[in-house]
Amino acid sequence: MDQITPTHYILSMQSPKILDIDPASVDNVLARWRAGQLVAIPTETVYGLAADATNGQAVARIYSTKSRPQLNPLIIHVSDIAMAKTYGVWNPMAETLATRFWPGPLTLVLSRQPDSPISDLAMAGGATVALRMPAHPIALTLIRAYGRGIAAPSANRSGRVSPTTAQHVANEFANSDLRIIDGGPCQVGIESTVVDLTGDTPVILRPGAITSDMLSAAVGPLAVAAVPPSHGGAHASPGQMESHYAPSIPVRLNATSVSSDEALLAFGTTVPQGAHTTLTLSSQGDLIEAAANLFAALRALDQPQHRCIAVMPIPNTGLGEAINDRLKRASVR
Ligand code: TXA
Ligand code: MG
């Protein structure tokens, strides 16, 4: 735990604190997790609001801090496959996908181990558990040192755009004393692919950085969860709730022209002129670069002087599927 000095006390009551990674901050994170507290940590996808997944009170604190509807289960972050096997019932598809894509932006939904120490609340009382081994070295170091699963939803208030820098997290939780470990801008920039492996055919619950083509090359045909289920459905997934990644101003998709009171989110070289402000996801039309810039650009354009954010068409191939999924949700009001 931190030493409580008067100055520190006043600061910590007022604002979140961004910390660099060093031996002292590692100790600080581990002590906070042991005490059931939250720490925001970087992952390669987006920043996570992280706590001990085996501690029900800590998990409850995640939900209340995010104002998240309690029925939405959390991803449990692990440091290796051996840890994953203690929480979820492993199967051959899990072995293939974890060997191929872990550490990395892929979350596997498995049946929960009957004697799993993960808090029921983290799994929203369900029979399945979502597991991911993140690739960010800071996340991996911290989870390995802690030795238990870490529950970490994206470190934003429920329904808002996911944070891809430490400063985004600080802005989301401005009036808190949250500690945030700075790992730089997230390299992937879009949340992990969530794939349900509890049936015969894998089902993509949320498109992400590991594309459907990459998955089917490894395990054969896949299904994509068709209709976003209402809360609490069999495949209930906040990533599937209709409006989830919402800026506070409207989002207009497939814009081919733009007016002077609009902000433009551009892609590629042929950009319509005349917007109030324009940000380009990737001038070369590179989907990886576009995904990495997506959430920061949405945040930057989300200003009251813009009538809306107009978004140019993005090809729906590869990583474009995940980008279009997030943009579609951002446009639902
Ligand atoms: O990239 C990511 O996945 C980030 C970083 C921090 O790891 N985390 C993240 O968590 O996006 P969150 O809580 O914002 O989204 C978790 C997704 C949701 O769509 C949720 O419904 C799904 O995973 N999920 C979690 N447990 C599940 C389960 N048992 N069954 C089905 N879906 C589940
Ligand atoms: Mg989220």
mmCIF file of C-alpha atoms and ligand atoms in Angstrom:
data_model
loop_
_atom_site.group_PDB
_atom_site.id
_atom_site.type_symbol
_atom_site.label_atom_id
_atom_site.label_comp_id
_atom_site.label_asym_id
_atom_site.label_seq_id
_atom_site.Cartn_x
_atom_site.Cartn_y
_atom_site.Cartn_z
ATOM 1 C CA MET A 1 0.000 0.000 0.000
ATOM 2 C CA ASP A 2 1.028 3.592 -0.503
ATOM 3 C CA GLN A 3 2.218 5.624 2.412
ATOM 4 C CA ILE A 4 -0.470 8.133 3.180
ATOM 5 C CA THR A 5 1.180 11.519 3.477
ATOM 6 C CA PRO A 6 -1.015 14.599 3.730
ATOM 7 C CA THR A 7 -0.097 15.798 0.235
ATOM 8 C CA HIS A 8 -0.635 12.386 -1.242
ATOM 9 C CA TYR A 9 -3.958 12.115 0.520
ATOM 10 C CA ILE A 10 -5.195 15.371 -0.968
ATOM 11 C CA LEU A 11 -3.966 14.427 -4.442
ATOM 12 C CA SER A 12 -5.442 10.961 -4.311
ATOM 13 C CA MET A 13 -8.829 12.329 -3.321
ATOM 14 C CA GLN A 14 -8.844 14.588 -6.334
ATOM 15 C CA SER A 15 -7.541 12.869 -9.385
ATOM 16 C CA PRO A 16 -6.286 9.675 -10.956
ATOM 17 C CA LYS A 17 -2.563 9.078 -11.029
ATOM 18 C CA ILE A 18 -0.595 7.842 -14.037
ATOM 19 C CA LEU A 19 2.461 5.771 -13.035
ATOM 20 C CA ASP A 20 5.392 4.481 -15.042
ATOM 21 C CA ILE A 21 6.309 0.844 -14.659
ATOM 22 C CA ASP A 22 9.194 0.246 -12.226
ATOM 23 C CA PRO A 23 9.774 -2.118 -9.294
ATOM 24 C CA ALA A 24 7.952 0.201 -6.886
ATOM 25 C CA SER A 25 4.875 0.561 -9.088
ATOM 26 C CA VAL A 26 4.783 -3.219 -9.670
ATOM 27 C CA ASP A 27 4.738 -3.719 -5.882
ATOM 28 C CA ASN A 28 2.062 -1.073 -5.629
ATOM 29 C CA VAL A 29 -0.175 -2.814 -8.199
ATOM 30 C CA LEU A 30 0.242 -6.222 -6.523
ATOM 31 C CA ALA A 31 -0.550 -4.739 -3.099
ATOM 32 C CA ARG A 32 -3.634 -3.016 -4.459
ATOM 33 C CA TRP A 33 -4.861 -6.223 -6.127
ATOM 34 C CA ARG A 34 -4.284 -8.137 -2.865
ATOM 35 C CA ALA A 35 -6.351 -5.499 -1.076
ATOM 36 C CA GLY A 36 -9.219 -5.917 -3.557
ATOM 37 C CA GLN A 37 -8.608 -2.609 -5.307
ATOM 38 C CA LEU A 38 -8.591 -1.698 -8.989
ATOM 39 C CA VAL A 39 -5.650 -0.615 -11.127
ATOM 40 C CA ALA A 40 -5.875 0.347 -14.793
ATOM 41 C CA ILE A 41 -3.266 -1.509 -16.839
ATOM 42 C CA PRO A 42 -2.209 -1.422 -20.487
ATOM 43 C CA THR A 43 -2.843 -4.353 -22.800
ATOM 44 C CA GLU A 44 -2.030 -4.567 -26.497
ATOM 45 C CA THR A 45 -5.733 -4.053 -27.351
ATOM 46 C CA VAL A 46 -7.092 -1.375 -24.991
ATOM 47 C CA TYR A 47 -6.468 -0.368 -21.352
ATOM 48 C CA GLY A 48 -8.175 -2.617 -18.780
ATOM 49 C CA LEU A 49 -9.709 -1.811 -15.396
ATOM 50 C CA ALA A 50 -8.046 -4.678 -13.576
ATOM 51 C CA ALA A 51 -8.657 -6.493 -10.298
ATOM 52 C CA ASP A 52 -8.261 -9.929 -8.685
ATOM 53 C CA ALA A 53 -10.811 -12.156 -10.460
ATOM 54 C CA THR A 54 -11.014 -14.501 -7.462
ATOM 55 C CA ASN A 55 -12.119 -11.698 -5.123
ATOM 56 C CA GLY A 56 -15.863 -11.066 -5.392
ATOM 57 C CA GLN A 57 -15.687 -7.655 -3.735
ATOM 58 C CA ALA A 58 -12.946 -6.512 -6.073
ATOM 59 C CA VAL A 59 -15.024 -7.661 -9.041
ATOM 60 C CA ALA A 60 -18.076 -5.843 -7.655
ATOM 61 C CA ARG A 61 -15.928 -2.711 -7.480
ATOM 62 C CA ILE A 62 -15.156 -3.073 -11.210
ATOM 63 C CA TYR A 63 -18.854 -3.135 -12.064
ATOM 64 C CA SER A 64 -19.669 -0.170 -9.850
ATOM 65 C CA THR A 65 -16.711 1.890 -11.100
ATOM 66 C CA LYS A 66 -17.699 1.266 -14.718
ATOM 67 C CA SER A 67 -21.453 1.569 -13.985
ATOM 68 C CA ARG A 68 -21.686 -1.658 -15.960
ATOM 69 C CA PRO A 69 -24.942 -3.660 -16.078
ATOM 70 C CA GLN A 70 -24.194 -6.571 -13.768
ATOM 71 C CA LEU A 71 -25.253 -9.296 -16.168
ATOM 72 C CA ASN A 72 -22.262 -8.746 -18.429
ATOM 73 C CA PRO A 73 -19.427 -11.151 -17.613
ATOM 74 C CA LEU A 74 -15.765 -10.088 -17.599
ATOM 75 C CA ILE A 75 -12.700 -11.411 -19.399
ATOM 76 C CA ILE A 76 -10.266 -13.213 -17.077
ATOM 77 C CA HIS A 77 -6.672 -12.444 -18.044
ATOM 78 C CA VAL A 78 -4.121 -15.211 -17.491
ATOM 79 C CA SER A 79 -0.339 -15.409 -17.700
ATOM 80 C CA ASP A 80 -0.178 -18.791 -19.457
ATOM 81 C CA ILE A 81 -2.126 -21.794 -20.719
ATOM 82 C CA ALA A 82 -1.585 -23.694 -17.463
ATOM 83 C CA MET A 83 -3.409 -20.977 -15.538
ATOM 84 C CA ALA A 84 -6.197 -20.922 -18.149
ATOM 85 C CA LYS A 85 -6.753 -24.656 -17.667
ATOM 86 C CA THR A 86 -7.463 -24.159 -13.966
ATOM 87 C CA TYR A 87 -10.349 -21.808 -14.801
ATOM 88 C CA GLY A 88 -11.837 -23.239 -18.009
ATOM 89 C CA VAL A 89 -12.437 -26.751 -19.346
ATOM 90 C CA TRP A 90 -9.766 -27.079 -22.045
ATOM 91 C CA ASN A 91 -10.547 -28.733 -25.381
ATOM 92 C CA PRO A 92 -8.662 -29.393 -28.642
ATOM 93 C CA MET A 93 -9.885 -26.173 -30.301
ATOM 94 C CA ALA A 94 -8.740 -24.165 -27.301
ATOM 95 C CA GLU A 95 -5.348 -25.862 -27.506
ATOM 96 C CA THR A 96 -5.015 -25.055 -31.214
ATOM 97 C CA LEU A 97 -6.113 -21.436 -30.890
ATOM 98 C CA ALA A 98 -4.169 -20.666 -27.713
ATOM 99 C CA THR A 99 -1.001 -22.221 -29.132
ATOM 100 C CA ARG A 100 -1.395 -20.205 -32.314
ATOM 101 C CA PHE A 101 -2.640 -16.834 -31.006
ATOM 102 C CA TRP A 102 -1.629 -16.467 -27.332
ATOM 103 C CA PRO A 103 -0.300 -14.241 -26.025
ATOM 104 C CA GLY A 104 -2.537 -11.992 -28.098
ATOM 105 C CA PRO A 105 -5.896 -10.371 -28.791
ATOM 106 C CA LEU A 106 -8.054 -13.519 -28.650
ATOM 107 C CA THR A 107 -10.516 -14.377 -25.865
ATOM 108 C CA LEU A 108 -11.712 -17.980 -25.549
ATOM 109 C CA VAL A 109 -15.085 -18.736 -23.959
ATOM 110 C CA LEU A 110 -15.018 -22.175 -22.314
ATOM 111 C CA SER A 111 -17.087 -24.098 -19.797
ATOM 112 C CA ARG A 112 -15.979 -23.091 -16.335
ATOM 113 C CA GLN A 113 -14.024 -25.559 -14.229
ATOM 114 C CA PRO A 114 -16.328 -26.858 -11.491
ATOM 115 C CA ASP A 115 -13.779 -25.998 -8.785
ATOM 116 C CA SER A 116 -12.718 -22.711 -10.342
ATOM 117 C CA PRO A 117 -11.710 -20.054 -7.801
ATOM 118 C CA ILE A 118 -12.911 -17.247 -10.122
ATOM 119 C CA SER A 119 -15.665 -15.223 -8.503
ATOM 120 C CA ASP A 120 -19.161 -16.069 -9.782
ATOM 121 C CA LEU A 121 -19.772 -12.382 -10.259
ATOM 122 C CA ALA A 122 -16.905 -12.139 -12.772
ATOM 123 C CA MET A 123 -18.672 -14.821 -14.837
ATOM 124 C CA ALA A 124 -22.038 -13.143 -14.157
ATOM 125 C CA GLY A 125 -23.183 -16.370 -12.546
ATOM 126 C CA GLY A 126 -22.947 -18.255 -15.844
ATOM 127 C CA ALA A 127 -21.574 -21.678 -16.724
ATOM 128 C CA THR A 128 -18.817 -20.300 -18.954
ATOM 129 C CA VAL A 129 -15.644 -18.279 -18.517
ATOM 130 C CA ALA A 130 -13.880 -15.953 -20.981
ATOM 131 C CA LEU A 131 -10.063 -16.303 -20.900
ATOM 132 C CA ARG A 132 -7.303 -14.297 -22.546
ATOM 133 C CA MET A 133 -3.512 -14.175 -22.266
ATOM 134 C CA PRO A 134 -2.602 -10.608 -23.231
ATOM 135 C CA ALA A 135 0.565 -9.827 -25.205
ATOM 136 C CA HIS A 136 1.489 -6.514 -23.588
ATOM 137 C CA PRO A 137 4.692 -7.107 -21.564
ATOM 138 C CA ILE A 138 3.468 -4.986 -18.634
ATOM 139 C CA ALA A 139 0.157 -6.861 -18.386
ATOM 140 C CA LEU A 140 1.923 -10.218 -18.620
ATOM 141 C CA THR A 141 4.549 -9.281 -16.031
ATOM 142 C CA LEU A 142 1.897 -8.136 -13.559
ATOM 143 C CA ILE A 143 -0.375 -11.168 -13.968
ATOM 144 C CA ARG A 144 2.583 -13.554 -13.744
ATOM 145 C CA ALA A 145 3.810 -11.853 -10.576
ATOM 146 C CA TYR A 146 0.310 -11.920 -9.049
ATOM 147 C CA GLY A 147 -0.179 -15.586 -9.898
ATOM 148 C CA ARG A 148 -3.963 -15.468 -10.289
ATOM 149 C CA GLY A 149 -6.480 -14.501 -12.941
ATOM 150 C CA ILE A 150 -7.141 -10.799 -13.387
ATOM 151 C CA ALA A 151 -10.574 -9.562 -14.409
ATOM 152 C CA ALA A 152 -10.233 -6.560 -16.700
ATOM 153 C CA PRO A 153 -12.943 -4.973 -18.800
ATOM 154 C CA SER A 154 -11.982 -2.034 -20.982
ATOM 155 C CA ALA A 155 -11.189 0.915 -18.684
ATOM 156 C CA ASN A 156 -14.038 3.157 -19.769
ATOM 157 C CA ARG A 157 -17.401 3.964 -18.252
ATOM 158 C CA SER A 158 -20.022 1.563 -19.541
ATOM 159 C CA GLY A 159 -21.239 2.382 -23.053
ATOM 160 C CA ARG A 160 -18.317 4.670 -23.911
ATOM 161 C CA VAL A 161 -15.392 4.340 -26.290
ATOM 162 C CA SER A 162 -12.558 2.088 -25.051
ATOM 163 C CA PRO A 163 -9.347 3.859 -23.938
ATOM 164 C CA THR A 164 -6.122 3.343 -25.861
ATOM 165 C CA THR A 165 -3.855 5.651 -23.806
ATOM 166 C CA ALA A 166 -3.299 6.156 -20.074
ATOM 167 C CA GLN A 167 -4.608 9.716 -20.450
ATOM 168 C CA HIS A 168 -7.908 8.447 -21.927
ATOM 169 C CA VAL A 169 -8.360 6.351 -18.770
ATOM 170 C CA ALA A 170 -7.579 9.338 -16.549
ATOM 171 C CA ASN A 171 -10.200 11.364 -18.458
ATOM 172 C CA GLU A 172 -12.818 8.610 -18.020
ATOM 173 C CA PHE A 173 -12.346 8.454 -14.247
ATOM 174 C CA ALA A 174 -11.362 12.057 -13.611
ATOM 175 C CA ASN A 175 -12.835 12.351 -10.117
ATOM 176 C CA SER A 176 -11.314 9.184 -8.700
ATOM 177 C CA ASP A 177 -8.014 8.161 -7.161
ATOM 178 C CA LEU A 178 -7.508 5.367 -9.692
ATOM 179 C CA ARG A 179 -3.910 4.333 -10.352
ATOM 180 C CA ILE A 180 -3.098 3.871 -14.049
ATOM 181 C CA ILE A 181 0.048 2.150 -15.293
ATOM 182 C CA ASP A 182 1.288 3.867 -18.440
ATOM 183 C CA GLY A 183 2.248 1.420 -21.165
ATOM 184 C CA GLY A 184 2.063 3.878 -24.052
ATOM 185 C CA PRO A 185 -0.577 3.859 -26.787
ATOM 186 C CA CYS A 186 -2.121 0.409 -27.365
ATOM 187 C CA GLN A 187 -0.677 -1.156 -30.496
ATOM 188 C CA VAL A 188 -3.785 -3.050 -31.609
ATOM 189 C CA GLY A 189 -6.273 -0.397 -30.507
ATOM 190 C CA ILE A 190 -9.430 -2.496 -30.773
ATOM 191 C CA GLU A 191 -10.704 -5.072 -28.269
ATOM 192 C CA SER A 192 -9.903 -8.773 -28.513
ATOM 193 C CA THR A 193 -11.868 -11.182 -30.668
ATOM 194 C CA VAL A 194 -14.235 -13.196 -28.444
ATOM 195 C CA VAL A 195 -14.877 -16.747 -29.641
ATOM 196 C CA ASP A 196 -17.166 -19.250 -27.923
ATOM 197 C CA LEU A 197 -15.649 -22.765 -27.940
ATOM 198 C CA THR A 198 -18.311 -24.514 -25.875
ATOM 199 C CA GLY A 199 -20.118 -26.051 -28.882
ATOM 200 C CA ASP A 200 -19.058 -28.119 -31.895
ATOM 201 C CA THR A 201 -18.542 -25.044 -34.077
ATOM 202 C CA PRO A 202 -16.685 -22.008 -32.742
ATOM 203 C CA VAL A 203 -18.896 -18.908 -32.624
ATOM 204 C CA ILE A 204 -17.469 -15.398 -32.944
ATOM 205 C CA LEU A 205 -19.240 -13.338 -30.281
ATOM 206 C CA ARG A 206 -17.248 -10.174 -30.939
ATOM 207 C CA PRO A 207 -15.060 -9.520 -34.005
ATOM 208 C CA GLY A 208 -11.583 -8.250 -33.171
ATOM 209 C CA ALA A 209 -7.956 -8.168 -34.122
ATOM 210 C CA ILE A 210 -7.777 -11.908 -34.766
ATOM 211 C CA THR A 211 -9.952 -12.013 -37.878
ATOM 212 C CA SER A 212 -12.469 -14.683 -38.872
ATOM 213 C CA ASP A 213 -10.109 -15.693 -41.705
ATOM 214 C CA MET A 214 -7.245 -16.223 -39.249
ATOM 215 C CA LEU A 215 -9.486 -18.302 -36.980
ATOM 216 C CA SER A 216 -10.979 -20.476 -39.689
ATOM 217 C CA ALA A 217 -7.514 -21.113 -41.133
ATOM 218 C CA ALA A 218 -6.657 -22.629 -37.734
ATOM 219 C CA VAL A 219 -9.856 -24.479 -36.767
ATOM 220 C CA GLY A 220 -12.106 -24.653 -39.827
ATOM 221 C CA PRO A 221 -15.603 -23.223 -40.319
ATOM 222 C CA LEU A 222 -16.966 -20.742 -37.789
ATOM 223 C CA ALA A 223 -20.296 -19.200 -37.005
ATOM 224 C CA VAL A 224 -20.845 -15.541 -36.207
ATOM 225 C CA ALA A 225 -23.397 -14.777 -33.500
ATOM 226 C CA ALA A 226 -26.274 -13.520 -35.630
ATOM 227 C CA VAL A 227 -28.519 -11.160 -33.707
ATOM 228 C CA PRO A 228 -27.165 -9.117 -30.814
ATOM 229 C CA PRO A 229 -28.922 -10.910 -27.948
ATOM 230 C CA SER A 230 -30.682 -8.833 -25.352
ATOM 231 C CA HIS A 231 -29.035 -8.738 -21.922
ATOM 232 C CA GLY A 232 -28.731 -12.106 -20.294
ATOM 233 C CA GLY A 233 -29.139 -14.258 -23.409
ATOM 234 C CA ALA A 234 -27.200 -17.483 -23.816
ATOM 235 C CA HIS A 235 -24.362 -15.658 -25.560
ATOM 236 C CA ALA A 236 -24.867 -12.428 -23.687
ATOM 237 C CA SER A 237 -21.958 -10.219 -24.510
ATOM 238 C CA PRO A 238 -21.693 -6.487 -23.816
ATOM 239 C CA GLY A 239 -19.605 -6.349 -26.976
ATOM 240 C CA GLN A 240 -22.811 -7.356 -28.736
ATOM 241 C CA MET A 241 -25.102 -4.827 -27.146
ATOM 242 C CA GLU A 242 -26.403 -2.581 -29.919
ATOM 243 C CA SER A 243 -24.983 0.722 -28.729
ATOM 244 C CA HIS A 244 -21.764 0.184 -26.869
ATOM 245 C CA TYR A 245 -18.891 2.222 -28.244
ATOM 246 C CA ALA A 246 -20.725 5.519 -28.235
ATOM 247 C CA PRO A 247 -19.284 9.009 -28.618
ATOM 248 C CA SER A 248 -21.607 11.718 -27.261
ATOM 249 C CA ILE A 249 -22.403 13.179 -30.724
ATOM 250 C CA PRO A 250 -24.034 11.253 -33.621
ATOM 251 C CA VAL A 251 -21.949 9.112 -35.953
ATOM 252 C CA ARG A 252 -22.837 9.022 -39.679
ATOM 253 C CA LEU A 253 -21.472 6.007 -41.562
ATOM 254 C CA ASN A 254 -20.364 5.575 -45.201
ATOM 255 C CA ALA A 255 -19.965 9.300 -45.762
ATOM 256 C CA THR A 256 -18.825 10.196 -49.277
ATOM 257 C CA SER A 257 -19.337 13.940 -48.875
ATOM 258 C CA VAL A 258 -19.207 16.151 -45.816
ATOM 259 C CA SER A 259 -20.477 19.544 -44.611
ATOM 260 C CA SER A 260 -18.685 22.322 -42.742
ATOM 261 C CA ASP A 261 -20.297 21.602 -39.357
ATOM 262 C CA GLU A 262 -19.258 17.944 -39.400
ATOM 263 C CA ALA A 263 -16.076 16.229 -38.271
ATOM 264 C CA LEU A 264 -14.713 13.731 -40.784
ATOM 265 C CA LEU A 265 -13.101 10.418 -39.945
ATOM 266 C CA ALA A 266 -11.235 9.673 -43.163
ATOM 267 C CA PHE A 267 -9.668 6.534 -44.615
ATOM 268 C CA GLY A 268 -7.402 6.319 -47.657
ATOM 269 C CA THR A 269 -6.125 8.977 -50.036
ATOM 270 C CA THR A 270 -9.323 10.299 -51.663
ATOM 271 C CA VAL A 271 -10.796 12.420 -48.882
ATOM 272 C CA PRO A 272 -13.911 14.619 -49.338
ATOM 273 C CA GLN A 273 -13.137 18.278 -48.568
ATOM 274 C CA GLY A 274 -15.021 20.824 -46.481
ATOM 275 C CA ALA A 275 -15.338 19.237 -43.026
ATOM 276 C CA HIS A 276 -14.864 21.359 -39.901
ATOM 277 C CA THR A 277 -12.089 18.985 -38.781
ATOM 278 C CA THR A 278 -10.663 15.890 -40.448
ATOM 279 C CA LEU A 279 -8.705 13.031 -38.911
ATOM 280 C CA THR A 280 -7.422 10.190 -41.059
ATOM 281 C CA LEU A 281 -7.349 6.625 -39.712
ATOM 282 C CA SER A 282 -4.813 5.564 -42.343
ATOM 283 C CA SER A 283 -3.938 7.551 -45.440
ATOM 284 C CA GLN A 284 -2.463 4.429 -47.029
ATOM 285 C CA GLY A 285 -5.649 2.469 -46.413
ATOM 286 C CA ASP A 286 -3.891 0.158 -43.926
ATOM 287 C CA LEU A 287 -6.509 -1.549 -41.723
ATOM 288 C CA ILE A 288 -4.021 -2.354 -38.940
ATOM 289 C CA GLU A 289 -3.028 1.295 -38.656
ATOM 290 C CA ALA A 290 -6.711 2.282 -38.848
ATOM 291 C CA ALA A 291 -7.688 -0.042 -35.964
ATOM 292 C CA ALA A 292 -4.872 1.305 -33.800
ATOM 293 C CA ASN A 293 -6.077 4.891 -34.380
ATOM 294 C CA LEU A 294 -9.844 4.280 -34.256
ATOM 295 C CA PHE A 295 -10.803 4.966 -30.623
ATOM 296 C CA ALA A 296 -8.374 7.857 -30.124
ATOM 297 C CA ALA A 297 -9.751 9.490 -33.287
ATOM 298 C CA LEU A 298 -13.374 9.032 -32.171
ATOM 299 C CA ARG A 299 -12.498 10.622 -28.824
ATOM 300 C CA ALA A 300 -10.670 13.515 -30.477
ATOM 301 C CA LEU A 301 -13.574 14.270 -32.864
ATOM 302 C CA ASP A 302 -16.241 13.929 -30.162
ATOM 303 C CA GLN A 303 -16.591 17.712 -29.616
ATOM 304 C CA PRO A 304 -19.808 19.697 -29.129
ATOM 305 C CA GLN A 305 -18.970 22.089 -31.989
ATOM 306 C CA HIS A 306 -19.366 19.177 -34.447
ATOM 307 C CA ARG A 307 -22.899 18.284 -35.535
ATOM 308 C CA CYS A 308 -21.746 14.708 -36.022
ATOM 309 C CA ILE A 309 -18.796 12.498 -36.895
ATOM 310 C CA ALA A 310 -19.018 11.494 -40.553
ATOM 311 C CA VAL A 311 -17.081 8.301 -41.303
ATOM 312 C CA MET A 312 -15.827 7.305 -44.733
ATOM 313 C CA PRO A 313 -16.504 3.722 -45.907
ATOM 314 C CA ILE A 314 -14.005 1.141 -44.589
ATOM 315 C CA PRO A 315 -13.554 -2.149 -46.506
ATOM 316 C CA ASN A 316 -15.233 -5.001 -44.632
ATOM 317 C CA THR A 317 -12.381 -7.484 -44.993
ATOM 318 C CA GLY A 318 -9.880 -8.758 -42.404
ATOM 319 C CA LEU A 319 -9.565 -6.297 -39.533
ATOM 320 C CA GLY A 320 -12.146 -4.135 -41.331
ATOM 321 C CA GLU A 321 -14.868 -6.431 -39.916
ATOM 322 C CA ALA A 322 -13.949 -5.448 -36.360
ATOM 323 C CA ILE A 323 -13.566 -1.760 -37.264
ATOM 324 C CA ASN A 324 -16.982 -1.689 -38.964
ATOM 325 C CA ASP A 325 -18.532 -3.561 -36.025
ATOM 326 C CA ARG A 326 -17.331 -0.862 -33.597
ATOM 327 C CA LEU A 327 -18.340 1.970 -35.942
ATOM 328 C CA LYS A 328 -21.819 0.490 -36.404
ATOM 329 C CA ARG A 329 -22.290 0.342 -32.633
ATOM 330 C CA ALA A 330 -20.946 3.880 -32.260
ATOM 331 C CA SER A 331 -23.642 5.021 -34.715
ATOM 332 C CA VAL A 332 -26.569 3.450 -32.798
ATOM 333 C CA ARG A 333 -28.214 5.959 -30.480
HETATM 334 O O1 TXA B 1 -9.276 -6.613 -25.565
HETATM 335 C C1 TXA B 1 -10.062 -6.873 -24.648
HETATM 336 O O2 TXA B 1 -10.775 -7.886 -24.662
HETATM 337 C C2 TXA B 1 -10.127 -5.885 -23.467
HETATM 338 C C3 TXA B 1 -8.762 -5.903 -22.764
HETATM 339 C C4 TXA B 1 -8.745 -5.059 -21.521
HETATM 340 O O3 TXA B 1 -8.370 -7.213 -22.503
HETATM 341 N N1 TXA B 1 -11.179 -6.235 -22.576
HETATM 342 C C5 TXA B 1 -12.478 -6.057 -22.902
HETATM 343 O O4 TXA B 1 -13.349 -6.403 -21.899
HETATM 344 O O5 TXA B 1 -12.868 -5.617 -23.975
HETATM 345 P P1 TXA B 1 -14.881 -6.011 -21.890
HETATM 346 O O6 TXA B 1 -15.376 -6.421 -20.548
HETATM 347 O O7 TXA B 1 -15.057 -4.589 -22.259
HETATM 348 O O8 TXA B 1 -15.524 -6.970 -22.944
HETATM 349 C C6 TXA B 1 -15.622 -8.356 -22.638
HETATM 350 C C7 TXA B 1 -16.341 -9.105 -23.727
HETATM 351 C C8 TXA B 1 -17.780 -8.764 -23.720
HETATM 352 O O9 TXA B 1 -18.284 -8.739 -25.042
HETATM 353 C C9 TXA B 1 -18.355 -9.900 -22.884
HETATM 354 O O10 TXA B 1 -19.721 -10.128 -23.069
HETATM 355 C C10 TXA B 1 -17.549 -11.043 -23.370
HETATM 356 O O11 TXA B 1 -16.252 -10.506 -23.474
HETATM 357 N N2 TXA B 1 -17.602 -12.121 -22.387
HETATM 358 C C11 TXA B 1 -17.002 -12.187 -21.194
HETATM 359 N N3 TXA B 1 -17.289 -13.343 -20.568
HETATM 360 C C12 TXA B 1 -18.096 -14.027 -21.392
HETATM 361 C C13 TXA B 1 -18.735 -15.299 -21.329
HETATM 362 N N4 TXA B 1 -18.580 -16.106 -20.279
HETATM 363 N N5 TXA B 1 -19.500 -15.655 -22.359
HETATM 364 C C14 TXA B 1 -19.654 -14.855 -23.440
HETATM 365 N N6 TXA B 1 -19.071 -13.649 -23.575
HETATM 366 C C15 TXA B 1 -18.307 -13.243 -22.558
HETATM 367 MG MG MG B 2 -15.659 -2.688 -23.196
#
